[in-house]
C-alpha atoms as an extended CHARMM CRD file, in Angstrom:
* protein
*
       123  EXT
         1         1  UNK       CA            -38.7120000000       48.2710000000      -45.5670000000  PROA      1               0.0000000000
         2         2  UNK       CA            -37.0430000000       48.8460000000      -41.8830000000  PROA      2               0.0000000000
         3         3  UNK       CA            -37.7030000000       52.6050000000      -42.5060000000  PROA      3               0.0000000000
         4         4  UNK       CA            -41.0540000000       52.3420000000      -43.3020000000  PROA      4               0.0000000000
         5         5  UNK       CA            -41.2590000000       49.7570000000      -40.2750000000  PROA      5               0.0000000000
         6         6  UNK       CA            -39.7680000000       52.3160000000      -38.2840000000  PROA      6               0.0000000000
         7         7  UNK       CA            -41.8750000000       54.9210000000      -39.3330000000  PROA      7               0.0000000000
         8         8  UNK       CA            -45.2990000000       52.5140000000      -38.6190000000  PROA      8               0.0000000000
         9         9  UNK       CA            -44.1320000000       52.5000000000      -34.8420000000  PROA      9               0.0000000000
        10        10  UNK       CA            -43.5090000000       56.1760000000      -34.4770000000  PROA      10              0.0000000000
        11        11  UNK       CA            -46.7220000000       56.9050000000      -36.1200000000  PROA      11              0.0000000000
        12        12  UNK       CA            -48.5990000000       54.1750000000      -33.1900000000  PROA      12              0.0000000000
        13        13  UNK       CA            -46.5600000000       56.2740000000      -30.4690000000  PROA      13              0.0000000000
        14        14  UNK       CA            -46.1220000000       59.9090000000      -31.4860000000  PROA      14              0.0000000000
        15        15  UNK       CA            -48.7960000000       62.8150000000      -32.4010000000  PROA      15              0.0000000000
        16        16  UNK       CA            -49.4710000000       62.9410000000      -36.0210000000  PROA      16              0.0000000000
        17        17  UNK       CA            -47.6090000000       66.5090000000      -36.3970000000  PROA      17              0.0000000000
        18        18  UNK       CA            -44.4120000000       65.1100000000      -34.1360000000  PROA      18              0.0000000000
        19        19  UNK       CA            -41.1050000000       66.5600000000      -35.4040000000  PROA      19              0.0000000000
        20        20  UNK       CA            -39.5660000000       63.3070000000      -35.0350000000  PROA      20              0.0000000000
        21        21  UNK       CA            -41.8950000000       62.1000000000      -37.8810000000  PROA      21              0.0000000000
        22        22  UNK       CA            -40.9710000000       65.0450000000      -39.8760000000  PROA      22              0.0000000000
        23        23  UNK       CA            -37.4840000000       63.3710000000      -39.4680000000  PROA      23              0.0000000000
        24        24  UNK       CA            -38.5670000000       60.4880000000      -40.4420000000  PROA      24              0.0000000000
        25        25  UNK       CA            -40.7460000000       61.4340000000      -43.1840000000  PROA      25              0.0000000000
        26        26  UNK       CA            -37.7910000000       63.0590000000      -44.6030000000  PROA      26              0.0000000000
        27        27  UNK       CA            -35.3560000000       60.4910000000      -44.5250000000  PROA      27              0.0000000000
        28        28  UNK       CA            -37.4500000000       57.8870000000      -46.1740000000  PROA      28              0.0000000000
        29        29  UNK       CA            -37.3770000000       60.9100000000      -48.7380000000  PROA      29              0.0000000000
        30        30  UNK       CA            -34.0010000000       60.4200000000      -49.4760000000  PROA      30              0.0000000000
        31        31  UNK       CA            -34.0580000000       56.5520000000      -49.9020000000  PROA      31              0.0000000000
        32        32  UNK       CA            -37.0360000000       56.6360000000      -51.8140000000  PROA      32              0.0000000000
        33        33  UNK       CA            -35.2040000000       59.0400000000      -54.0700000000  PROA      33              0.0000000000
        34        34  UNK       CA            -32.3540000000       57.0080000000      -54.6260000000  PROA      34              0.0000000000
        35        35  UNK       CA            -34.2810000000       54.0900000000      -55.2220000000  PROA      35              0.0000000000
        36        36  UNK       CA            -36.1160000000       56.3660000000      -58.2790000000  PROA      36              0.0000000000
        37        37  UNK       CA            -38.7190000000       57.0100000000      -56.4700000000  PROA      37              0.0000000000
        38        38  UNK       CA            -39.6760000000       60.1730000000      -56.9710000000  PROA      38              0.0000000000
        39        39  UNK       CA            -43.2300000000       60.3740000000      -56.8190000000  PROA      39              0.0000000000
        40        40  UNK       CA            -43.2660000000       58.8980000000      -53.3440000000  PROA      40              0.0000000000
        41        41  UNK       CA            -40.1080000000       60.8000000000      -52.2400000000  PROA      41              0.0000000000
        42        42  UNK       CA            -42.3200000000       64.2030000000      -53.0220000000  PROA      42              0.0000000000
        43        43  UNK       CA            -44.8670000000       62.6060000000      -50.7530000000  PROA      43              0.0000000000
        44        44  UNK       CA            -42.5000000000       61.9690000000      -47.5450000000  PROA      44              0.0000000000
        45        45  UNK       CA            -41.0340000000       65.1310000000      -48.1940000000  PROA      45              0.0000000000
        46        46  UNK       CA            -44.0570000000       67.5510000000      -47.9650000000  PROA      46              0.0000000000
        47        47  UNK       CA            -45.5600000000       65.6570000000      -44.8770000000  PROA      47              0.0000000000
        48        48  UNK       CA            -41.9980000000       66.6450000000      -43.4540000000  PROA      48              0.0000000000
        49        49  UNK       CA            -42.5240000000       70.1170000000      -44.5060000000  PROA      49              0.0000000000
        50        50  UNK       CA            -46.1720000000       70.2070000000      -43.4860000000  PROA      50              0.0000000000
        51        51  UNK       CA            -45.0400000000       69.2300000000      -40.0160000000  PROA      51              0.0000000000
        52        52  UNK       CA            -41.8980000000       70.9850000000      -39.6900000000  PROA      52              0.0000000000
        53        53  UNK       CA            -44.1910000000       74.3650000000      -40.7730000000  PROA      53              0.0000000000
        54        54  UNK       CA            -45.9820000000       73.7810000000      -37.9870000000  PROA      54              0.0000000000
        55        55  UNK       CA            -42.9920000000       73.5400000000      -35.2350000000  PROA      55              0.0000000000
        56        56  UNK       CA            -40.3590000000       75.8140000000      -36.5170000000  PROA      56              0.0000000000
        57        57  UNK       CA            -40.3740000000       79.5230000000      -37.7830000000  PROA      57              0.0000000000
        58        58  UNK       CA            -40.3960000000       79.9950000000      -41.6740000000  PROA      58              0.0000000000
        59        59  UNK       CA            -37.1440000000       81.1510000000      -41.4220000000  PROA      59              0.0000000000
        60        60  UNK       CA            -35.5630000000       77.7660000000      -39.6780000000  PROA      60              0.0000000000
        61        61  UNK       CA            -32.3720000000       75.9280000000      -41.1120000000  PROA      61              0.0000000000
        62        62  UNK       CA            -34.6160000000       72.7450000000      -40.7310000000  PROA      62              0.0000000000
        63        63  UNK       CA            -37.0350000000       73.6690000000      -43.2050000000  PROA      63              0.0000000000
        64        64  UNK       CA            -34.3820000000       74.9270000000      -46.1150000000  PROA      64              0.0000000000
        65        65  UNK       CA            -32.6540000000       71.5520000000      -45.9850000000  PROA      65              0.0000000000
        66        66  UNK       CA            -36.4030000000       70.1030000000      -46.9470000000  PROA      66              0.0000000000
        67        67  UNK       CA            -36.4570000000       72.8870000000      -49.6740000000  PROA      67              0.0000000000
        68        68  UNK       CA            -33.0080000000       71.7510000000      -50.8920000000  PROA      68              0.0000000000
        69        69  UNK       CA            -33.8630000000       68.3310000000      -50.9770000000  PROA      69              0.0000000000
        70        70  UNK       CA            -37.0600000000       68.9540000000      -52.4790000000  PROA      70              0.0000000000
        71        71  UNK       CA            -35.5450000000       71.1640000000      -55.2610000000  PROA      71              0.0000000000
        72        72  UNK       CA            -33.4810000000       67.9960000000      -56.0140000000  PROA      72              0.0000000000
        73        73  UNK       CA            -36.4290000000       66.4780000000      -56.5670000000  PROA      73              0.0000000000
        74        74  UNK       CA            -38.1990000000       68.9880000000      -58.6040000000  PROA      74              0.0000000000
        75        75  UNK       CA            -35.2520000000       69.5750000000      -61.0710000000  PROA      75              0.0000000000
        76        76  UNK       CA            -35.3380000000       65.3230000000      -61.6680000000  PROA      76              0.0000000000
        77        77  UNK       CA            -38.8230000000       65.7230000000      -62.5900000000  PROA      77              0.0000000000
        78        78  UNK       CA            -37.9280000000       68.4960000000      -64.7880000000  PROA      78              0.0000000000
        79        79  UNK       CA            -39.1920000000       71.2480000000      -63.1160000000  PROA      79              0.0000000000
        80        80  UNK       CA            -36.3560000000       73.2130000000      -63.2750000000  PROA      80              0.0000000000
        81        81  UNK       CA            -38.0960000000       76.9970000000      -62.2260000000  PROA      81              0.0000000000
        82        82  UNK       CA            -40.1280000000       74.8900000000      -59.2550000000  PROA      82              0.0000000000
        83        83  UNK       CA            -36.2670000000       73.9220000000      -58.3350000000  PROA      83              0.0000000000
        84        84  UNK       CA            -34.7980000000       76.8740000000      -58.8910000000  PROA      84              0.0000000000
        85        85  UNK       CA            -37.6790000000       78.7150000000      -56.7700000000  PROA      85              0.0000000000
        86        86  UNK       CA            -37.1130000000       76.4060000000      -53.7090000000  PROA      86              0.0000000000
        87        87  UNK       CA            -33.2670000000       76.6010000000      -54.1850000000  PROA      87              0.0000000000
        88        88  UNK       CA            -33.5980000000       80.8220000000      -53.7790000000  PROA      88              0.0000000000
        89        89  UNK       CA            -35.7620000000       79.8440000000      -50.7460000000  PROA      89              0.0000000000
        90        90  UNK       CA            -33.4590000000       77.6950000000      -49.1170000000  PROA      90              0.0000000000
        91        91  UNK       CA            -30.6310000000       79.8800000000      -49.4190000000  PROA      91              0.0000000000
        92        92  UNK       CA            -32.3360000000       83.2210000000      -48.2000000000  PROA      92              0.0000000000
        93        93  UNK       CA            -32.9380000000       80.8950000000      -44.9420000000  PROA      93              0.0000000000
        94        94  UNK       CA            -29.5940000000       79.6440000000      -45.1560000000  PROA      94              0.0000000000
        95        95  UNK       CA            -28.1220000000       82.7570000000      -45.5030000000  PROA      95              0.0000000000
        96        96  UNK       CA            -29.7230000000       84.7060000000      -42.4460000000  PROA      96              0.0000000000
        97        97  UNK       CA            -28.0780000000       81.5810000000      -40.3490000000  PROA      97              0.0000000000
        98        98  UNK       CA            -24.6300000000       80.8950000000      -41.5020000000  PROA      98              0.0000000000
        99        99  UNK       CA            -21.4480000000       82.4200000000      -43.0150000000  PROA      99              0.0000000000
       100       100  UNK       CA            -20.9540000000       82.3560000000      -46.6410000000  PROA      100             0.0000000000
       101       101  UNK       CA            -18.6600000000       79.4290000000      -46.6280000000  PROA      101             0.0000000000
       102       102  UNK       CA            -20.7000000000       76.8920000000      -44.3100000000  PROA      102             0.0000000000
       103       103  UNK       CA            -20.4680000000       73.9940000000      -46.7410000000  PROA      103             0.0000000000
       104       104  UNK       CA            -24.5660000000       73.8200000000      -46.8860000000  PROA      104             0.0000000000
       105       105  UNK       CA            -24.8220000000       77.4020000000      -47.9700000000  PROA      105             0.0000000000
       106       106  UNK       CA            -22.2030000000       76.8050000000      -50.6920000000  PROA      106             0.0000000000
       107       107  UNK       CA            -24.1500000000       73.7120000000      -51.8260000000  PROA      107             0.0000000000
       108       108  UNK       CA            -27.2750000000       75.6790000000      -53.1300000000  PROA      108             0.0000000000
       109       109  UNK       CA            -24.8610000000       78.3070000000      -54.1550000000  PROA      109             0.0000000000
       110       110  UNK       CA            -23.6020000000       75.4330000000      -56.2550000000  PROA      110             0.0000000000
       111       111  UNK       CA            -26.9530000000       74.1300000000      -57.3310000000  PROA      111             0.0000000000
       112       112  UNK       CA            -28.1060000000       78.0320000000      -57.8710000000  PROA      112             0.0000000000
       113       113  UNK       CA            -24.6490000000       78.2980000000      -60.4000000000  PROA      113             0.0000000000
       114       114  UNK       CA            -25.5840000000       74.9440000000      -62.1740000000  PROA      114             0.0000000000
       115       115  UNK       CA            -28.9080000000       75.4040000000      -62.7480000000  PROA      115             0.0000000000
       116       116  UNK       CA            -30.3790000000       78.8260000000      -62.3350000000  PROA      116             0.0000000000
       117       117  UNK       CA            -28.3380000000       81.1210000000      -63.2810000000  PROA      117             0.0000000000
       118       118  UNK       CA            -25.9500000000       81.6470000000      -60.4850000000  PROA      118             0.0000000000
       119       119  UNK       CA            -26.3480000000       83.3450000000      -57.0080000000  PROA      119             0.0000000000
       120       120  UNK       CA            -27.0030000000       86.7280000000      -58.4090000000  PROA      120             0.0000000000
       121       121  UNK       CA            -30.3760000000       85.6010000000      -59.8860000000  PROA      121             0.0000000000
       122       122  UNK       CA            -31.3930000000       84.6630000000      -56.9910000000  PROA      122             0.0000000000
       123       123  UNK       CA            -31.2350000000       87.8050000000      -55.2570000000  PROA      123             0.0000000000
């Protein structure tokens, strides 16, 4: 409830596309998720995305970790190709930012391994 509080006064002060809300937006993702929430964690996550789009080039490290998350989301829905789709996304981002063994480059790796058929499928 205090995020969602929090998230009621940045939405009276800030724009409606603010990056700060994307922040927001995202974070509530995460709880939501862990609560079981999935449905409304997909929400929070693609107004995040939808707003982060807006400020950042496609290409940003911002916008893969919203891919990554929402991969986690997809593959709990069982949508496994949607997942695997998002995970190839975020690491051809991640990739064109950091070296091979920043830790969140090898987490898709590992979540490309587990559940899509390794890194070499994705490329």
């Amino acid at each position: 409830k205090r995020m969602e509080r929090a998230i009621e006064i940045e939405e009276a002060h800030f724009e409606a596309d603010h990056p700060t809300l994307a922040t927001s937006y995202s974070n509530l993702a995460i709880i939501l998720e862990n609560l079981g929430d999935l449905k409304g964690a997909r929400k929070q996550l693609e107004r995040a995305i939808a707003i982060d789009q807006k400020h950042f080039e496609a290409d940003h490290p911002k916008l893969a970790t919203r891919y990554n998350n929402l991969a986690h989301i997809e593959l709990q829905e069982g949508n496994k190709a949607e997942a695997c789709r998002l995970w190839r996304k975020t690491y051809e981002i991640l990739s064109k930012h950091f070296d091979d063994d920043h830790p969140n480059l090898r987490s898709v790796v590992a979540s490309l391994e587990k559940h899509c058929g390794g890194l070499a499928a994705a490329r």
